[in-house]
Each structure stands twice: as structure tokens, then as C-alpha cells.
mmCIF file of C-alpha atoms in Angstrom:
data_model
loop_
_atom_site.group_PDB
_atom_site.id
_atom_site.type_symbol
_atom_site.label_atom_id
_atom_site.label_comp_id
_atom_site.label_asym_id
_atom_site.label_seq_id
_atom_site.Cartn_x
_atom_site.Cartn_y
_atom_site.Cartn_z
ATOM 1 C CA ILE A 1 -34.663 7.783 -14.331
ATOM 2 C CA ASP A 2 -35.744 9.725 -11.266
ATOM 3 C CA HIS A 3 -39.294 10.922 -11.921
ATOM 4 C CA ALA A 4 -38.918 13.805 -9.544
ATOM 5 C CA ARG A 5 -35.827 15.050 -11.323
ATOM 6 C CA LEU A 6 -37.513 14.685 -14.728
ATOM 7 C CA VAL A 7 -40.628 16.622 -13.682
ATOM 8 C CA ASP A 8 -38.449 19.240 -12.033
ATOM 9 C CA ALA A 9 -36.388 19.616 -15.222
ATOM 10 C CA GLN A 10 -39.510 19.843 -17.345
ATOM 11 C CA ASP A 11 -40.937 22.548 -15.088
ATOM 12 C CA ARG A 12 -37.796 24.603 -15.538
ATOM 13 C CA ASP A 13 -37.925 24.248 -19.352
ATOM 14 C CA LEU A 14 -41.595 25.006 -19.983
ATOM 15 C CA PRO A 15 -42.094 26.540 -23.437
ATOM 16 C CA GLY A 16 -44.507 29.399 -24.128
ATOM 17 C CA THR A 17 -48.246 28.734 -23.978
ATOM 18 C CA ALA A 18 -48.893 29.044 -27.685
ATOM 19 C CA ALA A 19 -45.875 26.970 -28.647
ATOM 20 C CA CYS A 20 -46.654 24.254 -26.205
ATOM 21 C CA ARG A 21 -50.250 23.883 -27.314
ATOM 22 C CA ALA A 22 -48.883 23.057 -30.762
ATOM 23 C CA GLN A 23 -46.633 20.324 -29.451
ATOM 24 C CA ARG A 24 -47.522 16.689 -29.794
ATOM 25 C CA PRO A 25 -46.099 13.504 -28.297
ATOM 26 C CA GLY A 26 -42.728 12.693 -29.770
ATOM 27 C CA ALA A 27 -41.607 16.285 -30.079
ATOM 28 C CA GLY A 28 -38.692 16.777 -27.788
ATOM 29 C CA ASP A 29 -39.000 13.318 -26.276
ATOM 30 C CA VAL A 30 -36.303 12.361 -23.787
ATOM 31 C CA VAL A 31 -34.624 9.061 -24.545
ATOM 32 C CA GLY A 32 -35.185 6.432 -21.910
ATOM 33 C CA ARG A 33 -38.389 7.832 -20.325
ATOM 34 C CA PRO A 34 -39.983 5.271 -17.992
ATOM 35 C CA PRO A 35 -43.317 3.615 -18.829
ATOM 36 C CA GLY A 36 -46.296 5.346 -17.295
ATOM 37 C CA LEU A 37 -44.637 8.781 -17.077
ATOM 38 C CA SER A 38 -46.632 11.597 -18.667
ATOM 39 C CA TRP A 39 -45.030 14.587 -20.324
ATOM 40 C CA ALA A 40 -45.850 17.892 -18.642
ATOM 41 C CA ARG A 41 -45.919 20.804 -21.055
ATOM 42 C CA CYS A 42 -47.584 24.033 -19.857
ATOM 43 C CA GLY A 43 -50.389 22.166 -18.178
ATOM 44 C CA ASP A 44 -51.018 19.670 -21.020
ATOM 45 C CA THR A 45 -50.274 15.997 -20.632
ATOM 46 C CA TRP A 46 -49.903 13.129 -23.028
ATOM 47 C CA PRO A 47 -50.164 9.783 -21.197
ATOM 48 C CA MET A 48 -47.800 7.074 -22.316
ATOM 49 C CA ASP A 49 -50.177 4.264 -21.350
ATOM 50 C CA SER A 50 -53.792 3.735 -20.438
ATOM 51 C CA THR A 51 -53.285 3.995 -16.701
ATOM 52 C CA SER A 52 -55.876 6.378 -15.330
ATOM 53 C CA GLN A 53 -54.539 6.586 -11.811
ATOM 54 C CA ARG A 54 -51.379 8.699 -11.789
ATOM 55 C CA SER A 55 -49.156 9.445 -8.852
ATOM 56 C CA SER A 56 -47.948 12.937 -8.049
ATOM 57 C CA ASP A 57 -44.711 12.058 -9.838
ATOM 58 C CA GLU A 58 -46.614 11.393 -13.080
ATOM 59 C CA ARG A 59 -49.045 14.340 -13.079
ATOM 60 C CA PRO A 60 -48.173 17.647 -14.766
ATOM 61 C CA SER A 61 -46.962 20.382 -12.501
ATOM 62 C CA SER A 62 -50.142 22.404 -12.939
ATOM 63 C CA GLU A 63 -52.149 19.622 -11.264
ATOM 64 C CA LEU A 64 -49.880 19.286 -8.227
ATOM 65 C CA THR A 65 -50.778 20.762 -4.884
ATOM 66 C CA SER A 66 -48.288 22.966 -3.078
ATOM 67 C CA GLU A 67 -47.477 20.115 -0.685
ATOM 68 C CA GLU A 68 -46.788 17.735 -3.561
ATOM 69 C CA ARG A 69 -44.591 20.324 -5.270
ATOM 70 C CA GLU A 70 -42.590 20.780 -2.078
ATOM 71 C CA ARG A 71 -42.225 17.023 -1.698
ATOM 72 C CA LEU A 72 -40.962 16.591 -5.274
ATOM 73 C CA ASP A 73 -38.651 19.588 -5.002
ATOM 74 C CA GLY A 74 -37.282 18.247 -1.722
ATOM 75 C CA ARG A 75 -36.718 14.807 -3.224
ATOM 76 C CA ALA A 76 -34.862 16.252 -6.214
ATOM 77 C CA GLU A 77 -32.753 18.495 -3.995
ATOM 78 C CA GLN A 78 -31.887 15.584 -1.700
ATOM 79 C CA ALA A 79 -30.840 13.509 -4.709
ATOM 80 C CA ARG A 80 -28.577 16.331 -5.900
ATOM 81 C CA GLN A 81 -27.073 16.692 -2.432
ATOM 82 C CA ASP A 82 -26.471 12.938 -2.141
ATOM 83 C CA ASP A 83 -24.659 12.936 -5.483
ATOM 84 C CA ALA A 84 -22.582 15.950 -4.425
ATOM 85 C CA VAL A 85 -21.642 14.356 -1.098
ATOM 86 C CA GLU A 86 -20.657 11.072 -2.750
ATOM 87 C CA GLU A 87 -18.566 12.858 -5.367
ATOM 88 C CA SER A 88 -17.000 15.112 -2.757
ATOM 89 C CA ALA A 89 -16.003 12.125 -0.581
ATOM 90 C CA ASP A 90 -14.368 10.377 -3.548
ATOM 91 C CA ILE A 91 -12.519 13.539 -4.540
ATOM 92 C CA GLN A 92 -11.318 14.143 -0.994
ATOM 93 C CA LEU A 93 -10.071 10.556 -0.745
ATOM 94 C CA SER A 94 -8.188 10.864 -4.034
ATOM 95 C CA ARG A 95 -6.647 14.170 -3.011
ATOM 96 C CA ALA A 96 -5.574 12.798 0.370
ATOM 97 C CA PHE A 97 -3.978 9.835 -1.401
ATOM 98 C CA HIS A 98 -2.170 12.154 -3.827
ATOM 99 C CA ARG A 99 -0.851 14.323 -0.980
ATOM 100 C CA SER A 100 0.282 11.182 0.855
ATOM 101 C CA LEU A 101 2.311 10.111 -2.179
ATOM 102 C CA ILE A 102 3.926 13.527 -2.484
ATOM 103 C CA SER A 103 4.883 13.528 1.201
ATOM 104 C CA GLY A 104 6.062 9.923 0.993
ATOM 105 C CA GLU A 105 8.316 10.643 -1.984
ATOM 106 C CA GLU A 106 9.813 13.607 -0.145
ATOM 107 C CA ARG A 107 10.489 11.561 2.999
ATOM 108 C CA LEU A 108 12.060 8.668 1.125
ATOM 109 C CA HIS A 109 14.585 10.854 -0.681
ATOM 110 C CA ARG A 110 15.738 13.156 2.097
ATOM 111 C CA SER A 111 19.395 13.440 2.859
ATOM 112 C CA LEU A 112 20.662 11.454 5.825
ATOM 113 C CA PRO A 113 21.391 14.588 7.945
ATOM 114 C CA ASN A 114 17.889 15.929 7.279
ATOM 115 C CA MET A 115 16.318 12.591 8.112
ATOM 116 C CA SER A 116 18.355 12.238 11.311
ATOM 117 C CA ALA A 117 17.655 15.768 12.533
ATOM 118 C CA THR A 118 13.915 15.350 11.959
ATOM 119 C CA GLY A 119 13.960 12.102 13.935
ATOM 120 C CA VAL A 120 15.974 13.549 16.830
ATOM 121 C CA VAL A 121 13.575 16.466 17.171
ATOM 122 C CA GLY A 122 10.619 14.086 17.029
ATOM 123 C CA GLY A 123 12.090 12.040 19.873
ATOM 124 C CA MET A 124 12.598 15.189 21.923
ATOM 125 C CA ASP A 125 8.988 16.226 21.309
ATOM 126 C CA VAL A 126 7.752 12.924 22.698
ATOM 127 C CA GLY A 127 10.226 13.311 25.565
ATOM 128 C CA ILE A 128 8.449 16.533 26.527
ATOM 129 C CA GLY A 129 5.233 14.546 26.630
ATOM 130 C CA VAL A 130 6.889 11.995 28.929
ATOM 131 C CA LEU A 131 8.020 14.865 31.165
ATOM 132 C CA ALA A 132 4.420 16.118 31.410
ATOM 133 C CA LEU A 133 3.154 12.591 32.090
ATOM 134 C CA LEU A 134 5.606 11.979 34.942
ATOM 135 C CA VAL A 135 5.024 15.364 36.568
ATOM 136 C CA VAL A 136 1.233 15.103 36.493
ATOM 137 C CA LYS A 137 1.198 11.479 37.602
ATOM 138 C CA GLU A 138 3.541 12.286 40.494
ATOM 139 C CA ALA A 139 1.336 15.220 41.551
ATOM 140 C CA THR A 140 -2.094 13.619 41.107
ATOM 141 C CA GLY A 141 -1.609 9.858 41.008
ATOM 142 C CA SER A 142 -4.081 9.789 38.114
ATOM 143 C CA GLN A 143 -3.179 7.824 34.992
ATOM 144 C CA MET A 144 -5.961 9.540 33.035
ATOM 145 C CA LEU A 145 -4.795 13.066 33.845
ATOM 146 C CA ALA A 146 -1.208 12.074 33.178
ATOM 147 C CA SER A 147 -2.233 10.670 29.782
ATOM 148 C CA LEU A 148 -3.930 13.944 28.887
ATOM 149 C CA ALA A 149 -0.779 15.801 29.888
ATOM 150 C CA PHE A 150 1.246 13.457 27.680
ATOM 151 C CA ALA A 151 -0.701 14.837 24.691
ATOM 152 C CA SER A 152 1.396 18.017 24.970
ATOM 153 C CA GLY A 153 4.242 16.137 23.309
ATOM 154 C CA PHE A 154 2.080 15.182 20.328
ATOM 155 C CA ILE A 155 0.771 18.721 20.009
ATOM 156 C CA ILE A 156 4.370 19.919 19.703
ATOM 157 C CA LEU A 157 5.117 17.051 17.306
ATOM 158 C CA THR A 158 2.265 18.174 15.050
ATOM 159 C CA LEU A 159 2.997 21.894 15.166
ATOM 160 C CA ALA A 160 6.735 21.433 14.642
ATOM 161 C CA ARG A 161 6.247 18.940 11.762
ATOM 162 C CA SER A 162 8.576 16.491 13.421
ATOM 163 C CA GLU A 163 8.315 12.761 12.803
ATOM 164 C CA LEU A 164 8.211 9.476 14.652
ATOM 165 C CA PHE A 165 9.329 6.142 13.276
ATOM 166 C CA THR A 166 5.741 4.869 13.271
ATOM 167 C CA GLU A 167 4.471 7.893 11.331
ATOM 168 C CA ASN A 168 6.367 6.510 8.339
ATOM 169 C CA PHE A 169 4.094 3.476 8.081
ATOM 170 C CA MET A 170 1.603 5.319 5.881
ATOM 171 C CA MET A 171 3.009 7.730 3.303
ATOM 172 C CA PRO A 172 6.392 6.197 2.375
ATOM 173 C CA VAL A 173 4.893 2.700 2.372
ATOM 174 C CA THR A 174 2.124 3.960 0.078
ATOM 175 C CA VAL A 175 4.769 5.109 -2.404
ATOM 176 C CA VAL A 176 6.599 1.783 -2.273
ATOM 177 C CA LEU A 177 3.429 -0.269 -2.763
ATOM 178 C CA THR A 178 2.045 2.021 -5.470
ATOM 179 C CA GLU A 179 5.233 2.476 -7.508
ATOM 180 C CA ARG A 180 6.790 -0.914 -6.615
ATOM 181 C CA ARG A 181 10.174 0.656 -5.937
ATOM 182 C CA ASP A 182 12.284 2.312 -3.216
ATOM 183 C CA GLY A 183 12.133 -0.645 -0.834
ATOM 184 C CA LEU A 184 15.700 -0.051 0.337
ATOM 185 C CA ALA A 185 15.001 3.653 0.751
ATOM 186 C CA LEU A 186 12.059 2.744 3.011
ATOM 187 C CA LEU A 187 14.253 0.545 5.226
ATOM 188 C CA ARG A 188 16.824 3.355 5.393
ATOM 189 C CA LEU A 189 14.118 5.821 6.444
ATOM 190 C CA TRP A 190 12.717 3.486 9.101
ATOM 191 C CA ALA A 191 16.089 2.647 10.630
ATOM 192 C CA THR A 192 17.347 6.226 10.643
ATOM 193 C CA THR A 193 14.144 7.671 12.098
ATOM 194 C CA LEU A 194 13.843 5.025 14.806
ATOM 195 C CA VAL A 195 17.426 5.410 16.019
ATOM 196 C CA SER A 196 17.127 9.206 15.833
ATOM 197 C CA ASN A 197 13.884 9.125 17.848
ATOM 198 C CA TRP A 198 15.655 7.100 20.540
ATOM 199 C CA LEU A 199 18.636 9.456 20.646
ATOM 200 C CA GLY A 200 16.528 12.604 20.854
ATOM 201 C CA GLY A 201 14.202 11.060 23.414
ATOM 202 C CA ALA A 202 17.068 9.732 25.526
ATOM 203 C CA LEU A 203 18.644 13.175 25.620
ATOM 204 C CA LEU A 204 15.432 14.844 26.766
ATOM 205 C CA VAL A 205 14.455 12.161 29.295
ATOM 206 C CA GLY A 206 17.992 12.117 30.683
ATOM 207 C CA LEU A 207 17.822 15.855 31.262
ATOM 208 C CA VAL A 208 14.423 15.469 32.933
ATOM 209 C CA MET A 209 15.551 12.755 35.336
ATOM 210 C CA THR A 210 18.715 14.688 36.180
ATOM 211 C CA SER A 211 17.169 18.111 36.706
ATOM 212 C CA ILE A 212 13.817 17.311 38.321
ATOM 213 C CA GLN A 213 13.916 15.635 41.699
ATOM 214 C CA GLY A 214 11.224 13.369 43.090
ATOM 215 C CA LEU A 215 10.244 11.605 39.870
ATOM 216 C CA ASP A 216 12.195 8.374 40.373
ATOM 217 C CA ALA A 217 9.418 6.286 41.879
ATOM 218 C CA THR A 218 6.901 7.406 39.267
ATOM 219 C CA ALA A 219 9.353 6.817 36.423
ATOM 220 C CA ILE A 220 10.011 3.274 37.620
ATOM 221 C CA GLU A 221 6.292 2.600 37.986
ATOM 222 C CA VAL A 222 5.622 3.795 34.446
ATOM 223 C CA GLY A 223 8.642 2.211 32.776
ATOM 224 C CA ARG A 224 8.458 -1.265 34.314
ATOM 225 C CA HIS A 225 5.140 -2.012 32.618
ATOM 226 C CA TYR A 226 6.669 -3.055 29.286
ATOM 227 C CA PRO A 227 9.382 -5.486 30.480
ATOM 228 C CA GLU A 228 6.895 -7.040 32.877
ATOM 229 C CA MET A 229 4.510 -7.781 29.984
ATOM 230 C CA GLY A 230 7.323 -9.774 28.408
ATOM 231 C CA ILE A 231 7.355 -11.153 24.882
ATOM 232 C CA GLY A 232 4.006 -12.736 24.210
ATOM 233 C CA TRP A 233 0.587 -12.252 22.698
ATOM 234 C CA VAL A 234 -0.538 -9.552 25.144
ATOM 235 C CA SER A 235 2.406 -7.268 24.418
ATOM 236 C CA PHE A 236 2.235 -8.053 20.690
ATOM 237 C CA ALA A 237 -1.471 -7.181 20.554
ATOM 238 C CA GLY A 238 -0.674 -3.936 22.354
ATOM 239 C CA GLY A 239 1.976 -3.251 19.713
ATOM 240 C CA ILE A 240 -0.510 -3.886 16.901
ATOM 241 C CA LEU A 241 -2.944 -1.431 18.461
ATOM 242 C CA GLY A 242 -0.158 1.109 18.915
ATOM 243 C CA GLY A 243 0.708 0.878 15.214
ATOM 244 C CA VAL A 244 -2.944 1.166 14.198
ATOM 245 C CA VAL A 245 -3.555 4.277 16.310
ATOM 246 C CA ILE A 246 -0.467 6.203 15.195
ATOM 247 C CA THR A 247 -0.926 5.324 11.501
ATOM 248 C CA LEU A 248 -4.572 6.388 11.601
ATOM 249 C CA MET A 249 -3.388 9.691 13.039
ATOM 250 C CA THR A 250 -1.019 10.111 10.104
ATOM 251 C CA TRP A 251 -3.744 9.395 7.551
ATOM 252 C CA ILE A 252 -6.299 11.703 9.189
ATOM 253 C CA GLN A 253 -3.815 14.549 9.489
ATOM 254 C CA ARG A 254 -2.884 14.125 5.837
ATOM 255 C CA ALA A 255 -6.564 14.106 4.800
ATOM 256 C CA ASN A 256 -7.382 17.258 6.820
ATOM 257 C CA ARG A 257 -5.514 20.496 6.288
ATOM 258 C CA ASP A 258 -7.375 22.218 9.098
ATOM 259 C CA MET A 259 -4.925 22.675 11.963
ATOM 260 C CA LEU A 260 -7.585 22.285 14.669
ATOM 261 C CA ALA A 261 -8.528 18.894 13.247
ATOM 262 C CA GLN A 262 -4.876 17.846 13.150
ATOM 263 C CA LEU A 263 -4.344 18.901 16.759
ATOM 264 C CA ALA A 264 -7.531 17.160 17.877
ATOM 265 C CA ILE A 265 -6.480 13.810 16.421
ATOM 266 C CA ALA A 266 -2.986 14.288 17.890
ATOM 267 C CA VAL A 267 -4.464 14.711 21.391
ATOM 268 C CA VAL A 268 -6.745 11.697 20.963
ATOM 269 C CA THR A 269 -3.863 9.544 19.686
ATOM 270 C CA ALA A 270 -1.525 10.532 22.507
ATOM 271 C CA PHE A 271 -4.187 9.794 25.101
ATOM 272 C CA LEU A 272 -4.930 6.363 23.598
ATOM 273 C CA LEU A 273 -1.227 5.492 23.568
ATOM 274 C CA ALA A 274 -0.595 6.552 27.173
ATOM 275 C CA ALA A 275 -3.796 5.698 29.033
ATOM 276 C CA PRO A 276 -3.987 1.868 28.669
ATOM 277 C CA PRO A 277 -0.942 2.049 27.881
ATOM 278 C CA LEU A 278 -0.424 0.646 24.392
ATOM 279 C CA ASN A 279 2.892 -0.837 23.330
ATOM 280 C CA HIS A 280 4.533 1.837 21.170
ATOM 281 C CA SER A 281 8.166 1.435 20.165
ATOM 282 C CA VAL A 282 9.140 5.082 20.777
ATOM 283 C CA VAL A 283 6.860 6.078 23.656
ATOM 284 C CA GLY A 284 7.515 2.866 25.559
ATOM 285 C CA SER A 285 11.262 3.057 25.022
ATOM 286 C CA LEU A 286 11.421 6.587 26.460
ATOM 287 C CA GLU A 287 9.366 5.563 29.477
ATOM 288 C CA MET A 288 11.713 2.629 30.083
ATOM 289 C CA MET A 289 14.707 4.966 29.730
ATOM 290 C CA GLY A 290 13.223 7.175 32.417
ATOM 291 C CA ALA A 291 13.172 4.207 34.787
ATOM 292 C CA LEU A 292 16.672 3.054 33.793
ATOM 293 C CA PHE A 293 18.149 6.521 34.320
ATOM 294 C CA THR A 294 17.142 6.375 37.990
ATOM 295 C CA GLY A 295 19.640 3.545 38.513
ATOM 296 C CA HIS A 296 17.050 1.532 40.471
ATOM 297 C CA ALA A 297 14.923 -0.017 37.713
ATOM 298 C CA PRO A 298 13.969 -3.686 38.288
ATOM 299 C CA PHE A 299 15.026 -4.478 34.702
ATOM 300 C CA GLY A 300 18.094 -3.902 32.553
ATOM 301 C CA TRP A 301 18.947 -2.490 29.148
ATOM 302 C CA ILE A 302 18.778 -5.927 27.523
ATOM 303 C CA ASP A 303 15.232 -6.386 28.831
ATOM 304 C CA ALA A 304 14.304 -2.959 27.465
ATOM 305 C CA LEU A 305 15.786 -3.712 24.038
ATOM 306 C CA GLY A 306 13.851 -6.983 23.830
ATOM 307 C CA ALA A 307 10.605 -5.223 24.726
ATOM 308 C CA VAL A 308 11.249 -2.490 22.146
ATOM 309 C CA ALA A 309 12.058 -4.975 19.369
ATOM 310 C CA TRP A 310 8.799 -6.817 20.063
ATOM 311 C CA ALA A 311 6.916 -3.503 20.023
ATOM 312 C CA VAL A 312 8.488 -2.562 16.663
ATOM 313 C CA LEU A 313 7.233 -5.798 15.116
ATOM 314 C CA GLY A 314 3.725 -5.289 16.469
ATOM 315 C CA ASN A 315 3.680 -1.649 15.337
ATOM 316 C CA VAL A 316 4.635 -2.632 11.779
ATOM 317 C CA VAL A 317 1.925 -5.303 11.621
ATOM 318 C CA GLY A 318 -0.717 -2.915 12.922
ATOM 319 C CA GLY A 319 0.328 0.185 11.010
ATOM 320 C CA VAL A 320 1.202 -1.324 7.646
ATOM 321 C CA GLY A 321 -0.938 -4.460 7.632
ATOM 322 C CA LEU A 322 -4.143 -3.203 9.241
ATOM 323 C CA VAL A 323 -4.212 0.443 8.163
ATOM 324 C CA THR A 324 -2.038 1.261 5.139
ATOM 325 C CA VAL A 325 -2.983 -1.803 3.077
ATOM 326 C CA LEU A 326 -6.685 -1.375 3.859
ATOM 327 C CA ARG A 327 -6.482 2.314 2.954
ATOM 328 C CA LEU A 328 -5.046 1.339 -0.422
ATOM 329 C CA VAL A 329 -7.994 -0.999 -0.916
ATOM 330 C CA GLN A 330 -10.307 1.872 0.019
ATOM 331 C CA VAL A 331 -8.633 4.186 -2.500
ATOM 332 C CA GLY A 332 -9.195 1.617 -5.226
ATOM 333 C CA PRO A 333 -7.129 0.216 -8.097
ATOM 334 C CA ASP A 334 -8.194 2.902 -10.585
ATOM 335 C CA THR A 335 -6.851 5.742 -8.452
ATOM 336 C CA ILE A 336 -3.672 3.794 -7.716
ATOM 337 C CA ARG A 337 -3.065 3.128 -11.414
ATOM 338 C CA SER A 338 -3.644 6.784 -12.243
ATOM 339 C CA GLU A 339 -0.975 7.740 -9.702
ATOM 340 C CA GLN A 340 1.657 5.263 -10.870
ATOM 341 C CA HIS A 341 4.630 7.012 -12.483
ATOM 342 C CA HIS A 342 2.801 10.324 -12.076
ATOM 343 C CA ALA A 343 4.883 12.859 -13.983
ATOM 344 C CA ASP A 344 3.590 15.873 -12.079
ATOM 345 C CA ARG A 345 4.387 14.485 -8.629
ATOM 346 C CA ALA A 346 8.128 15.100 -8.887
ATOM 347 C CA HIS A 347 7.383 18.655 -10.027
ATOM 348 C CA GLU A 348 5.070 19.200 -7.042
ATOM 349 C CA ILE A 349 7.772 17.925 -4.686
ATOM 350 C CA ARG A 350 10.323 20.349 -6.150
ATOM 351 C CA GLN A 351 7.857 23.217 -5.966
ATOM 352 C CA GLY A 352 6.944 22.318 -2.351
#
């Protein structure tokens, strides 16, 4: 029992002077009081042992100095705040998990046209980011500035509620692992979104390379990076990191409803993907397409497809294995069990 809290509670519940003078030990005792703690009742004390030296926690409130009162009050208030923060964090985590399941259910059961259109638009959004990257890099020669410009695509992606293939590593996978069903629906979602991202991105990048002159050399410089890495540990590690970064973005955006927070993490994620650059199956594929559309790329379509396939594998390992599974461990088995076969979730999806 926290002595400070007990004294503070007693101070708030002091009886009248006459009544409290008539009280004796045992009247109104609190179960579980610690040894050595004295009861404080309107300035009277009844020691529970023979200890003559009492700390400020054990003395009645009437004997405390103003400094000691402030210290005890501050300790009690801090304890209440710590409990509130801990409870609030647990509640926020549970709510974020619940919202992730709702969104995951909705994504898994979309119609094929809806799924395809969302993926095409998502690819076009990233294509706009590639446009900004190429233009800024051509004008400044700075990879860092170009990477910041690339974030424009992810800002649009967030505001437009479009989707990338790798954004489906968190919420739909959470549904499959929690409910132990819809595995085929997950594969359908992944395949449809990935192909749609490529189609939308190819359309946008093709228009960029056709309509804007003077970007060929920069596009080749940017796009050749991935085939030159080849299929090996370096490119695979880059793919793992790419999956981790994009899946963390998905989780953070789902946990925060504040739009400024969502945009901030989108900018950070885009910069981290473009600056090193990391090996991301959609971003990298669009950059390679930009080089291939020039007609002078030092690699071919087969090389690009091999690099993308390797990136997909690394993204899945990083996004699902290192983020989604660990987030489920963080949520805890009790919360997961409470969400299994949740009757209200289908209703919330229909209402949303």
C-alpha cells in the first residue's frame, strides 16, 4: 500500500472533531494496512507498533510541515498520473489493434475492381514522387533534396487513402493471424495490389519520361542501382529494411488519427526509402521503369523483374516477420483472444 496515498485519502475523509475524539483503533480500519503506519484522525494518532521514530509518511497530517505535505501530495499525484499514463497506453494500443482489424477485414473482402483501382491510384501517387525526385535531382544533383521531394508522393498517398502492396503487411495479415482464416484472400489482395501498383506507376512514369525532356541521364543513374546490387545479402537486407519502414508507417498511421502525425510519418518514411536508397518492391520498380523507358538503360526487363522479385521477398520478411508479428506480441494474447470472432467488427465495417 502506498503510504502517501493512504495518508492523502485519510486527510480527505477526516471526520468531525467530536466524532473523531471518540474513535478508537479498530474503528474503520483499512484491511491490509502496513506495519508501522499510524492512523491519522483529526490530529490524533494510534501507533500500530512501538516505534518512536516515525517518518513523514507515518505521522498524522497535523504534524506535517508544509514542505512535507507538498512532498506527499506530489508523490500521490505522480502515482495517479503514472497509473493514468500506463492505462492510457494500454487502451490506445488495444484501440489501434481493433481499428487495424476493422481495416484489414475491409481490405480482404473488397471486390476485385475496387482493389485494382485502389492499387493503380497508389502506384500513380508514388509515380508523382518519382517525378519530383528526378526533377530535383536533375536540377540540384543532391540525393538528399531529391529524397525530400520524393515525399510528395507519400503525402498524396496518405491524403488520397491509396494503398501500396507493402502497406498490406500489417492490417490484413493481423486479421489472418488473429482469426486463422482468409489466407487465400490475403494472397489475392497482395497479388492484385502489387500488379495494380506496377500498372499505375508505369503509366505515370511513362508519361513523365515522354513529356519531360532532359531526365534520361538522371533516370538511368537512379534506376540502375537495383540491378547492379544483384541478388544477394546486401539487396535482401535492403528489402528487409524497406518492409520494416513501410509497415511501421502503416501501424503508426493507424494508431494516430491526427492528420499532421500521419503526414509526418509519411514524409519520414518516404525519405528513408529514397535517401539510402532502400530496396522497396514498388518504389524501386518505378525507378527502374524510368531508366528502361529511356531506351538506353544498361539492364533489361528480365534484370528488373529479378530485382523486384528479390525485393518482394525481403519486404515480406521485414514487414510481416519483424514488425507485424512483434506488434502482435506487444498487443498480447488476452487482447488477441478478445478480438477473435468479434461479433461487432462486421457491424462496424458495414457502418463504416
